Tab-separated table of N, CA, C and O in Angstrom:
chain	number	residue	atom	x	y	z
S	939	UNK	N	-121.132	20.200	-229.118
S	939	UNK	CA	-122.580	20.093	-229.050
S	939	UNK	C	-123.199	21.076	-228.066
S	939	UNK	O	-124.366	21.008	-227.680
S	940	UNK	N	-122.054	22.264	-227.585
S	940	UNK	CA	-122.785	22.908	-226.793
S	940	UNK	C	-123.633	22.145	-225.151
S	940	UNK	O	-124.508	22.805	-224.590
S	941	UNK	N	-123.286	21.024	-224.700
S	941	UNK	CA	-123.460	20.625	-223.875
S	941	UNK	C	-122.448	21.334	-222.612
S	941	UNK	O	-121.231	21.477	-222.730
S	942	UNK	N	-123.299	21.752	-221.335
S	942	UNK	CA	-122.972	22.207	-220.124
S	942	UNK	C	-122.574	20.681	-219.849
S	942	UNK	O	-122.963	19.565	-220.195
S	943	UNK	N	-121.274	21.424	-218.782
S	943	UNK	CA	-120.713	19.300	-217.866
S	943	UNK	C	-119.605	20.358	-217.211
S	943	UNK	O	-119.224	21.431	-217.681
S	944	UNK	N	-119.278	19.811	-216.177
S	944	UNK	CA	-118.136	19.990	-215.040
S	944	UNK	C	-116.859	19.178	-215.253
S	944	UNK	O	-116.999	18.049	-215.725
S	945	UNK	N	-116.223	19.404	-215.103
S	945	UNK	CA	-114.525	18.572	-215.216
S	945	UNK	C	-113.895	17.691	-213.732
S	945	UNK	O	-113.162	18.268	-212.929
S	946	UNK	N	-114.182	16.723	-213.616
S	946	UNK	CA	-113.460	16.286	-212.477
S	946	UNK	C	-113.994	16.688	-211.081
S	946	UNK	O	-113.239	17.080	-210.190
S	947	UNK	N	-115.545	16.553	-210.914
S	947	UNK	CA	-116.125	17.112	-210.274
S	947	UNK	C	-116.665	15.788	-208.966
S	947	UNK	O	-117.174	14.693	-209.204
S	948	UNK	N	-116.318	16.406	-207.589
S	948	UNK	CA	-116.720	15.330	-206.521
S	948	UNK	C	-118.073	15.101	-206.779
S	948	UNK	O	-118.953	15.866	-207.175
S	949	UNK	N	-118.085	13.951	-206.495
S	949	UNK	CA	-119.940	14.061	-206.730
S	949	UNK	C	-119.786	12.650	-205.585
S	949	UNK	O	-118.885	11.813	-205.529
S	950	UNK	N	-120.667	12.747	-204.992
S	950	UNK	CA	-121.667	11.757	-203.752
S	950	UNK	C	-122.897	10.588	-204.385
S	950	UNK	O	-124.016	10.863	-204.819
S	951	UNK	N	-122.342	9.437	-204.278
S	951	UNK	CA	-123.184	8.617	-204.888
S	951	UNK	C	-123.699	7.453	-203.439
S	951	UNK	O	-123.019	7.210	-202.442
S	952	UNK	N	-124.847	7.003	-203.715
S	952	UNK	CA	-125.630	5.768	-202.397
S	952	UNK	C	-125.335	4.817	-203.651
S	952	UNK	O	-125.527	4.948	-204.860
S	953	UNK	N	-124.684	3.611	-202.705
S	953	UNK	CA	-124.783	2.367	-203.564
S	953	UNK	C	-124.909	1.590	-202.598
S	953	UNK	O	-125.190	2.130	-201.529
S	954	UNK	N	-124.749	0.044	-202.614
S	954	UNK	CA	-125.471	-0.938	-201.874
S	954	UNK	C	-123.760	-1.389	-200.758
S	954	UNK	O	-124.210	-2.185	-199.933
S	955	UNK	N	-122.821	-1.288	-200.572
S	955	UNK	CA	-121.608	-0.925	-199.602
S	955	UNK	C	-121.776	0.088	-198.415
S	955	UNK	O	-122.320	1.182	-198.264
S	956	UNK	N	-121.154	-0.668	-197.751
S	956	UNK	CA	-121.042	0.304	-196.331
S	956	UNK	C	-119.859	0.496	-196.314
S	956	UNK	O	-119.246	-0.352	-196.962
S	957	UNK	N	-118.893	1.687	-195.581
S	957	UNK	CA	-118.138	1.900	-195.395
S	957	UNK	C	-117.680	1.822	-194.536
S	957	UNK	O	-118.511	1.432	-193.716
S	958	UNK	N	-116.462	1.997	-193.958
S	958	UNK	CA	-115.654	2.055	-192.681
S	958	UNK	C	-116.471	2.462	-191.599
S	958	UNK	O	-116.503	1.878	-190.515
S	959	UNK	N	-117.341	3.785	-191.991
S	959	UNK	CA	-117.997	4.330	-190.916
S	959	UNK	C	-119.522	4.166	-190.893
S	959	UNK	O	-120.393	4.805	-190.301
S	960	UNK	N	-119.570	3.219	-191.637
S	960	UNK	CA	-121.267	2.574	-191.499
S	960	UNK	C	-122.175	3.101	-192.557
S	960	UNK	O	-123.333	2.704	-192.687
S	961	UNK	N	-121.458	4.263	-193.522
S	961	UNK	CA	-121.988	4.845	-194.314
S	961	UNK	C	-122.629	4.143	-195.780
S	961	UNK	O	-121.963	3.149	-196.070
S	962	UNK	N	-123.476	4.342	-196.531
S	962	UNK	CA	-123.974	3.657	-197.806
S	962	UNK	C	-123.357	4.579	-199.192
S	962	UNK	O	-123.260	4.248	-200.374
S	963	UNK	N	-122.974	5.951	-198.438
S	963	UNK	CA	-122.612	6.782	-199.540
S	963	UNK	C	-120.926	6.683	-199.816
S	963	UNK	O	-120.164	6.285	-198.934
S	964	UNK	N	-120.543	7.028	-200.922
S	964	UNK	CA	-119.318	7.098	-201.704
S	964	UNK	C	-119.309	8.526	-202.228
S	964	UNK	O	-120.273	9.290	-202.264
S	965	UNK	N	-117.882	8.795	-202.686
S	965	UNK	CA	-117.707	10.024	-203.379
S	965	UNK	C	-116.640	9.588	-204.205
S	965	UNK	O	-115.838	8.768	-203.757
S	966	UNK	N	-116.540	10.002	-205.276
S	966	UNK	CA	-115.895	9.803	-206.961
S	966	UNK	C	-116.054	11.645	-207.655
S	966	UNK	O	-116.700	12.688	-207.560
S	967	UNK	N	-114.650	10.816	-208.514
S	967	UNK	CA	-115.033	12.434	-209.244
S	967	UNK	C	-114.638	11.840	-210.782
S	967	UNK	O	-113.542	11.461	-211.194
S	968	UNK	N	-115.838	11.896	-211.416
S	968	UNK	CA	-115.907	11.755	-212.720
S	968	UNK	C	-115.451	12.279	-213.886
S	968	UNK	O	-115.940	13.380	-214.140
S	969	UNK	N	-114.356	11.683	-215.007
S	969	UNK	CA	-114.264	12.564	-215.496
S	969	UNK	C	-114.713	14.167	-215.896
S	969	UNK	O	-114.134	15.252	-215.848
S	970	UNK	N	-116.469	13.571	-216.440
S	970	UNK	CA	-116.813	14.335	-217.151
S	970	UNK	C	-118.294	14.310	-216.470
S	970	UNK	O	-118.772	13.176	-216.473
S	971	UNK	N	-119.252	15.463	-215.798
S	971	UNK	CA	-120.412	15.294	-215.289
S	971	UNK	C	-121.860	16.410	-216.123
S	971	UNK	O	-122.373	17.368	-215.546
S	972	UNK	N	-122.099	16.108	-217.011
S	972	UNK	CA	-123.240	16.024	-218.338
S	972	UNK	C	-124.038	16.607	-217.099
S	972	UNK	O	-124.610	15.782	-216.387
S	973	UNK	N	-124.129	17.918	-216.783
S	973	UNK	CA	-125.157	18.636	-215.755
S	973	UNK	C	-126.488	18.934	-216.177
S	973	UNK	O	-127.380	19.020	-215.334
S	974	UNK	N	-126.798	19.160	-217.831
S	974	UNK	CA	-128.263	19.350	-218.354
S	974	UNK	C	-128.286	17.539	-218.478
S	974	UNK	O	-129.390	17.150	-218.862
S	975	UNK	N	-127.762	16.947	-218.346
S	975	UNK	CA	-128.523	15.368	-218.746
S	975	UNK	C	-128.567	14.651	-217.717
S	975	UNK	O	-129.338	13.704	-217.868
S	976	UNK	N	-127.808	14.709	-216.204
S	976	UNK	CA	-127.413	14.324	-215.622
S	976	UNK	C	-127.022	13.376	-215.725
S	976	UNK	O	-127.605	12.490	-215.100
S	977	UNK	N	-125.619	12.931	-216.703
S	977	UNK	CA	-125.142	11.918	-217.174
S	977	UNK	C	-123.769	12.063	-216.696
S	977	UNK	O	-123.397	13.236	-216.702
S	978	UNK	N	-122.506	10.826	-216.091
S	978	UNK	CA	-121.335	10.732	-216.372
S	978	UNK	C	-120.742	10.247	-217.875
S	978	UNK	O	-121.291	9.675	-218.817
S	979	UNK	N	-119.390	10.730	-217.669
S	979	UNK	CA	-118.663	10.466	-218.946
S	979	UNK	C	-116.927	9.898	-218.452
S	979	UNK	O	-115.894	10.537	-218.254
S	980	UNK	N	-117.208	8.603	-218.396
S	980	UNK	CA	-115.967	8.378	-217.434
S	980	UNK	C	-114.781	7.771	-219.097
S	980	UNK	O	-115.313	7.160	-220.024
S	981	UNK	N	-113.274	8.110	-219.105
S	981	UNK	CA	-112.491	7.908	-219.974
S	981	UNK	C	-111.716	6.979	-219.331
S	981	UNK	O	-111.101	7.395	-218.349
S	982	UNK	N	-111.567	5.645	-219.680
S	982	UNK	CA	-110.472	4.991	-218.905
S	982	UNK	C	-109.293	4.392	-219.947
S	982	UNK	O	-109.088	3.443	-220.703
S	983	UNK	N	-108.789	5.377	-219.547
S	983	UNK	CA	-107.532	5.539	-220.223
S	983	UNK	C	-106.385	5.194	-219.519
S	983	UNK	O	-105.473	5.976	-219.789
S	984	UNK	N	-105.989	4.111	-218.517
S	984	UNK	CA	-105.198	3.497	-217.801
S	984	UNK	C	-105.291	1.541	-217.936
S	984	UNK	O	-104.422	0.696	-217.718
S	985	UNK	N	-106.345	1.440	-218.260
S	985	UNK	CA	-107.019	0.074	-218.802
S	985	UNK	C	-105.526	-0.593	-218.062
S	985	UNK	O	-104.499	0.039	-217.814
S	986	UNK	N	-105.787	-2.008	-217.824
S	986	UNK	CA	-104.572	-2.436	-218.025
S	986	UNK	C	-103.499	-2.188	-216.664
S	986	UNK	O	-102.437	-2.807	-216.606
S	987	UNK	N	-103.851	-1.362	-215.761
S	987	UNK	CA	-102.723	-1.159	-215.060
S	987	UNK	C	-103.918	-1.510	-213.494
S	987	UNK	O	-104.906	-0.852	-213.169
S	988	UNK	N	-103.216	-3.015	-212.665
S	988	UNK	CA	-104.361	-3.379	-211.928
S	988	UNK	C	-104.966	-2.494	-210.222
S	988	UNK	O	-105.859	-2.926	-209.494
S	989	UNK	N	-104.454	-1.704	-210.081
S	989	UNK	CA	-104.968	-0.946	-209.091
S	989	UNK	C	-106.369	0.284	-209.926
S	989	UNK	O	-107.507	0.572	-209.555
S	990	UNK	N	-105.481	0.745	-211.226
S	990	UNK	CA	-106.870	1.413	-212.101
S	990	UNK	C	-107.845	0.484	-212.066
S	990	UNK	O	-108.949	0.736	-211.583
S	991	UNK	N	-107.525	-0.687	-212.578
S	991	UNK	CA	-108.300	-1.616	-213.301
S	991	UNK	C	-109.523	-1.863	-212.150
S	991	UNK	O	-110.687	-1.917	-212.548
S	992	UNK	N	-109.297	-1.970	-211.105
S	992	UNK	CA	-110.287	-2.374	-209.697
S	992	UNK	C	-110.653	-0.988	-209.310
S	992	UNK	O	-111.616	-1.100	-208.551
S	993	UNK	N	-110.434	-0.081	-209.423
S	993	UNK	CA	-110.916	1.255	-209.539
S	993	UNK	C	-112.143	1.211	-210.180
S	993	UNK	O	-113.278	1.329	-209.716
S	994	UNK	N	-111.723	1.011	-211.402
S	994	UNK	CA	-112.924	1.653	-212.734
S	994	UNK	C	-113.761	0.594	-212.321
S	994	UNK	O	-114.908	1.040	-212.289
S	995	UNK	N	-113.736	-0.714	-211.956
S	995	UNK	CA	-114.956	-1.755	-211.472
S	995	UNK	C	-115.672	-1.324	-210.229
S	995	UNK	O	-116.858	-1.624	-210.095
S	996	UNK	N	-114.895	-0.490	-209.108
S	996	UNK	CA	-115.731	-0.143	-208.088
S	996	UNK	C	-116.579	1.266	-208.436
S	996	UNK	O	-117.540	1.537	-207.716
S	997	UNK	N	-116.265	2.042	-209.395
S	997	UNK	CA	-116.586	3.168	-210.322
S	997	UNK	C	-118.245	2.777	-211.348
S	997	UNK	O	-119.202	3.423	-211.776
S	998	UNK	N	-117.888	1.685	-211.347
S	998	UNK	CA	-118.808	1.349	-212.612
S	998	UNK	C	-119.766	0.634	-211.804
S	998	UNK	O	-120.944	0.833	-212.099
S	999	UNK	N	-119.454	-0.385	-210.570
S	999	UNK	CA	-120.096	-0.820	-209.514
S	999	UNK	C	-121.500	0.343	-209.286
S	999	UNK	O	-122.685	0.312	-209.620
S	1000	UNK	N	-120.821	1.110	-208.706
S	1000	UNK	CA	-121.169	2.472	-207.915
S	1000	UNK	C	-122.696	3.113	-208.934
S	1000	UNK	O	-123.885	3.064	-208.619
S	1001	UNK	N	-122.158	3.583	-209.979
S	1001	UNK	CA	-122.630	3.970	-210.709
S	1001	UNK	C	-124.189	3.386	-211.124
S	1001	UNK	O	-125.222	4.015	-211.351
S	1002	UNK	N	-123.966	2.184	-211.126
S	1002	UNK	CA	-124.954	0.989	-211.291
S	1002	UNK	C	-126.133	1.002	-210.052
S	1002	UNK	O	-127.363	0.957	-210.039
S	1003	UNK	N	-125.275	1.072	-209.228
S	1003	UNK	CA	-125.944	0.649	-207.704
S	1003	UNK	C	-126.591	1.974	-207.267
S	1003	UNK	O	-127.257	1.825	-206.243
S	1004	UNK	N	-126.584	3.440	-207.834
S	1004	UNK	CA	-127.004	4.823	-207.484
S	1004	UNK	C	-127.831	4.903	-208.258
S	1004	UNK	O	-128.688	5.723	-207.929
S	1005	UNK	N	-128.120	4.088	-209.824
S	1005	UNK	CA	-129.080	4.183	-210.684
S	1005	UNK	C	-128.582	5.741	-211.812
S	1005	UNK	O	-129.363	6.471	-212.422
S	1006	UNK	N	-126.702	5.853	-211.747
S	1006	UNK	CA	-126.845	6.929	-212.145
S	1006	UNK	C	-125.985	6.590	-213.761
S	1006	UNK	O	-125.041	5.802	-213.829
S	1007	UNK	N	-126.515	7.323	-214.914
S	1007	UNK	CA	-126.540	7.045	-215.887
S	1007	UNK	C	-125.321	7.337	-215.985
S	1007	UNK	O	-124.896	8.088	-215.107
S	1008	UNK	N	-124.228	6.814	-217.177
S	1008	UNK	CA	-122.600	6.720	-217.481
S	1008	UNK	C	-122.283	6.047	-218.865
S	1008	UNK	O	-122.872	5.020	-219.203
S	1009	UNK	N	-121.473	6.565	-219.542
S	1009	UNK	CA	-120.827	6.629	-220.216
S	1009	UNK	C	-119.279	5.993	-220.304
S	1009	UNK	O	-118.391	6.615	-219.721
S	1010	UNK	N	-118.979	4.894	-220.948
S	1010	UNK	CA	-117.625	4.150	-221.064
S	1010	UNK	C	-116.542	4.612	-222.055
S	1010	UNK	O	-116.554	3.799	-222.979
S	1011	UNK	N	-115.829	5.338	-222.222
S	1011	UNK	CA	-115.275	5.872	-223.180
S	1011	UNK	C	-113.898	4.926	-223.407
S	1011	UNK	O	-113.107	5.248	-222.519
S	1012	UNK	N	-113.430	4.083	-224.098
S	1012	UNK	CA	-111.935	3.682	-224.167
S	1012	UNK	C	-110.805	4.024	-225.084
S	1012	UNK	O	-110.958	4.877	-225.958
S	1013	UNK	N	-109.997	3.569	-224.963
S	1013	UNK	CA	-108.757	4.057	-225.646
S	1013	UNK	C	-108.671	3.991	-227.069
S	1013	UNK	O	-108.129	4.760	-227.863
S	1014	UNK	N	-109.324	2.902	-227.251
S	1014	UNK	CA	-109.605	2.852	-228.974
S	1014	UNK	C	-110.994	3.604	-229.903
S	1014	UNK	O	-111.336	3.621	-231.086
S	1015	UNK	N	-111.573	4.236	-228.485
S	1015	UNK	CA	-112.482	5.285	-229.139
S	1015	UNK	C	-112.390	6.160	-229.781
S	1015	UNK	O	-113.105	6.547	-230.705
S	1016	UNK	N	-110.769	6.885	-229.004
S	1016	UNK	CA	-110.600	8.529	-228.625
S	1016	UNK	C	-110.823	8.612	-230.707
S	1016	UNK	O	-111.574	9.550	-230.973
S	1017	UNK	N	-110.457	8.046	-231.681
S	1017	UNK	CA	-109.734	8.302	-232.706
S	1017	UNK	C	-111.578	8.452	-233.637
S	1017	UNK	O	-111.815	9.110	-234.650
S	1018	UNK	N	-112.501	7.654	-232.881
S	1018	UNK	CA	-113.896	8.445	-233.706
S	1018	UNK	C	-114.652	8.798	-232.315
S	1018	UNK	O	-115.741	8.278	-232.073
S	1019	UNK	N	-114.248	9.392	-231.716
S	1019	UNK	CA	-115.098	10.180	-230.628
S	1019	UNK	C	-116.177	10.581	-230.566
S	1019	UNK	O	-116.914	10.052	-229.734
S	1020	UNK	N	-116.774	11.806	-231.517
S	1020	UNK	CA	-117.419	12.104	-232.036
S	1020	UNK	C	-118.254	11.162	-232.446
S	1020	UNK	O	-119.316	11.210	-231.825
S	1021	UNK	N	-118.204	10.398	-233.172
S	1021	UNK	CA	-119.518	9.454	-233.736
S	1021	UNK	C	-119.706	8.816	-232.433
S	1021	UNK	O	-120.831	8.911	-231.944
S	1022	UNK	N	-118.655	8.080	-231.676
S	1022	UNK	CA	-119.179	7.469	-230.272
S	1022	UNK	C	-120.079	7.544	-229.063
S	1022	UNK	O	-120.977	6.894	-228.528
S	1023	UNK	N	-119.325	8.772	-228.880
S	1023	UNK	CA	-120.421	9.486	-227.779
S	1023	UNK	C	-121.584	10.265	-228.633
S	1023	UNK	O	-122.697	10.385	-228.121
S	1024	UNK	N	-121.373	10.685	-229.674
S	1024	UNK	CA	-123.185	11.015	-230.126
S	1024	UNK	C	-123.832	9.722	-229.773
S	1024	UNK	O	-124.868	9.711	-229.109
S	1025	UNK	N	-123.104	8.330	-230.308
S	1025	UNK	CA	-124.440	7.227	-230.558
S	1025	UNK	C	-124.601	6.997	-229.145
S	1025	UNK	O	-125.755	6.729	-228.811
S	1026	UNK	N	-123.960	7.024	-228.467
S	1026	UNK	CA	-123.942	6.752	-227.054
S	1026	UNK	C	-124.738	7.814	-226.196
S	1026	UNK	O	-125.530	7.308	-225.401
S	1027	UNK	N	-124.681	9.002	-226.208
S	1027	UNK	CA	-126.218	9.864	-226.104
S	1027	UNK	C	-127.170	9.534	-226.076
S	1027	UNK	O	-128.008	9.538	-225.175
S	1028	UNK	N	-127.194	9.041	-227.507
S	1028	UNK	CA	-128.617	9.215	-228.041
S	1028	UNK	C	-129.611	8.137	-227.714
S	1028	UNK	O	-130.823	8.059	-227.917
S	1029	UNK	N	-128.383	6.993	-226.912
S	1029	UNK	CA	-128.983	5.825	-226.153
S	1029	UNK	C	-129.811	5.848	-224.951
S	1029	UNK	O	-130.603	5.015	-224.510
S	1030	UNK	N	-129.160	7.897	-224.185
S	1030	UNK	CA	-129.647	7.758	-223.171
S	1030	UNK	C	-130.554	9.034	-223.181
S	1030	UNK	O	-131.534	9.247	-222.467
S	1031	UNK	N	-130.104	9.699	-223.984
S	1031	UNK	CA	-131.321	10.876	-224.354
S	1031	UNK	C	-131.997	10.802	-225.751
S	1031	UNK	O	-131.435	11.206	-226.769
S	1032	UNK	N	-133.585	10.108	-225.725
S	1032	UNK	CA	-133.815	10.028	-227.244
S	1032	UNK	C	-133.853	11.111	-227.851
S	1032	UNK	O	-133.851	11.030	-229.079
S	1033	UNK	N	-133.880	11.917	-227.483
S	1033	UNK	CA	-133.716	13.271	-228.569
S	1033	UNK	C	-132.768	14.076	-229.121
S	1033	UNK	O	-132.898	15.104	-229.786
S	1034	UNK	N	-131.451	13.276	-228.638
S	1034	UNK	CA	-130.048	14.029	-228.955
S	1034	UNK	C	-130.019	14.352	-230.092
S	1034	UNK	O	-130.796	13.820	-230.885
S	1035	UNK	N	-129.317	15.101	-230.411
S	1035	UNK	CA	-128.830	15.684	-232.018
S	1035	UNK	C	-127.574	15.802	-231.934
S	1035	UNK	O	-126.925	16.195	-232.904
């Protein structure tokens, strides 16, 4: 689709947690970072294994709590991809094509 995005890129998110050092901010690196939409595209493709598993909840936490838009991709997607993430776009950009 000709969409610009970064690969595995740190990115700095404020969510409602403090950290060790009193901080509100976090850093994650998202699969996939949608730079003309400013959208994530996270693949969790470990499902199932429980240190991922509390990962992708503090991930999805995060995400929520920064107000920053994301994308759930799972394992039983990968096989219509394409139709997925278009409809899933187009949820968050009405004008996708």
């Amino acid at each position: 689709h000709n969409i610009g995005f970064e690969y595995d890129k740190q990115i700095t998110l404020r969510g409602n947690e403090v950290n060790k050092f009193g901080h509100d901010t976090s850093w994650c690196r998202p699969d996939f970072y949608l730079t003309e939409f400013n959208i994530i595209i996270e693949y969790w493709g470990l499902s199932g294994t429980p240190s991922y598993d509390k990962n992708t909840e503090k991930k999805k936490r995060l995400y929520q709590e920064s107000n920053k838009p994301f994308i759930s991709i799972e394992p039983q997607d990968i096989e219509h991809i394409d139709e997925i993430l278009t409809t899933k776009l187009k949820m968050l950009i009405p004008n996708f094509n």
